[in-house]
């Protein structure tokens, strides 16, 4: 498992092994924007597919959609994002660098904790939470001054007052620029679900309770964008809105809280790396909210948010669109009469796909060292990615590039392609090829050698234990399938 000390090693590893690159790197990159390379894209897709399958295929009462990134600008007025989607910011007068206030204070608290001043750090965060809950900007500025928190660029504590800063990106629709054509890049995928609620409910003849899921890109002009892919300006969300009868929402909220935690565990994240964090200050649309936090190399941070969003969003869209957005519930209530027309309440589960990728990579990143028999040092870096989401499941390696071994290996690779991704590699010594596959996180390597020609057996090597055994060629595909299901 990674820690703060080797976080930079993880970032380099991701680049060296085709997981993640800074965006447009040949032009020196773009701050807080990243590209997924061949292995990263596959890992991300595997996680997204698992989420999609678990939400839709495995829940009869949830359907999936794919709404557009661009939406009518009134969507964001109705949702509250135009007026409320802002963070308190403070600028350093000397460096002109802008900080999100909570992140500036949190960074100082982290520094105190790393210096062994744990109690001081916890007290600072507690005071900050209290001031944020009251929107007490003057108090927050005083807290920054009292703690002598300085700008990392100028090294000074000359701060402006705290102001709100909207996080949405905007652009123009069509060729004429001007306010009338201003549209936004969606800051969350959820609104596409709310706006499509009636279309989906009617065409799917869905009965409450039911859910609508979607995955897709979201964009936020994050001011302090750091910690690699943890906080990006372009990122991907996997969101599900579960529509329920008013009054039952807190019961469903508890159910989804539990179910989502279990999902992360089933993905391969150990229970002790996950925890709940209840919100002290609720968003304008929520009547209950909790984060599932993961212990990243830089501490426990939000991985997923679960919100009880009341009927806020549908109600707002009904007001702004002037279209009735209601559900007719013909089931009978306790008084024997049908529940009738109402605006459903909503439980939302919203997880950042990039944060999940980072969680899996930091959990999997392992540096191992040992002594060879002759006393010299040996070691490896291995990504112990759960086999079901690893980009490649198997590498097939002919021992030598001759004697018919490559042909046997190629045949095996072809056989695998129906069921999973397999990688063919014949360059370099077998030891070097094993190390490379360890670094990419491929769970199994099969070596085709001269004995294969005699008895159709190969050696299969397990990535995590490095143990090897001989199995028949025909057993390779079932063996791998068993491990990835
Ligand atoms: N629809 C609700 C919503 O968007 P959120 O807590 O703002 O709630 C949900 O975001 C999830 O999206 C977070 O838990 C996080 O995993 C991910 N996320 C949010 N901002 C992000 C960013 N700048 N970079 C990467 N992931 C982000």
CSV table of N, CA and C in Angstrom, one decimal, residues 70 171-178 180-183:
chain,number,residue,atom,x,y,z
A,70,UNK,N,-23.9,19.0,-22.6
A,70,UNK,CA,-24.5,20.4,-22.7
A,70,UNK,C,-26.0,20.3,-22.4
A,171,UNK,N,-19.3,28.3,-21.8
A,171,UNK,CA,-18.9,28.5,-23.2
A,171,UNK,C,-20.1,29.1,-24.0
A,172,UNK,N,-19.9,29.3,-25.3
A,172,UNK,CA,-21.0,29.8,-26.1
A,172,UNK,C,-21.6,28.8,-27.1
A,173,UNK,N,-22.9,28.8,-27.2
A,173,UNK,CA,-23.5,27.9,-28.1
A,173,UNK,C,-23.7,28.6,-29.5
A,174,UNK,N,-23.2,28.0,-30.6
A,174,UNK,CA,-23.3,28.7,-31.9
A,174,UNK,C,-22.2,29.7,-32.0
A,175,UNK,N,-22.3,30.6,-33.0
A,175,UNK,CA,-21.2,31.4,-33.4
A,175,UNK,C,-21.3,32.8,-32.8
A,176,UNK,N,-22.4,33.2,-32.3
A,176,UNK,CA,-22.6,34.6,-31.7
A,176,UNK,C,-22.3,34.5,-30.2
A,177,UNK,N,-21.3,35.3,-29.8
A,177,UNK,CA,-21.1,35.3,-28.4
A,177,UNK,C,-22.0,36.3,-27.6
A,178,UNK,N,-22.2,36.0,-26.4
A,178,UNK,CA,-23.1,36.9,-25.6
A,178,UNK,C,-23.8,36.2,-24.6
A,180,UNK,N,-26.9,35.6,-23.9
A,180,UNK,CA,-28.0,34.8,-24.3
A,180,UNK,C,-27.6,33.4,-24.7
A,181,UNK,N,-26.4,33.2,-25.3
A,181,UNK,CA,-25.9,31.9,-25.8
A,181,UNK,C,-25.1,31.2,-24.8
A,182,UNK,N,-24.9,31.7,-23.6
A,182,UNK,CA,-24.0,31.1,-22.7
A,182,UNK,C,-24.5,29.8,-22.2
A,183,UNK,N,-23.7,28.7,-22.3
A,183,UNK,CA,-24.1,27.5,-21.8
A,183,UNK,C,-22.9,26.9,-20.9
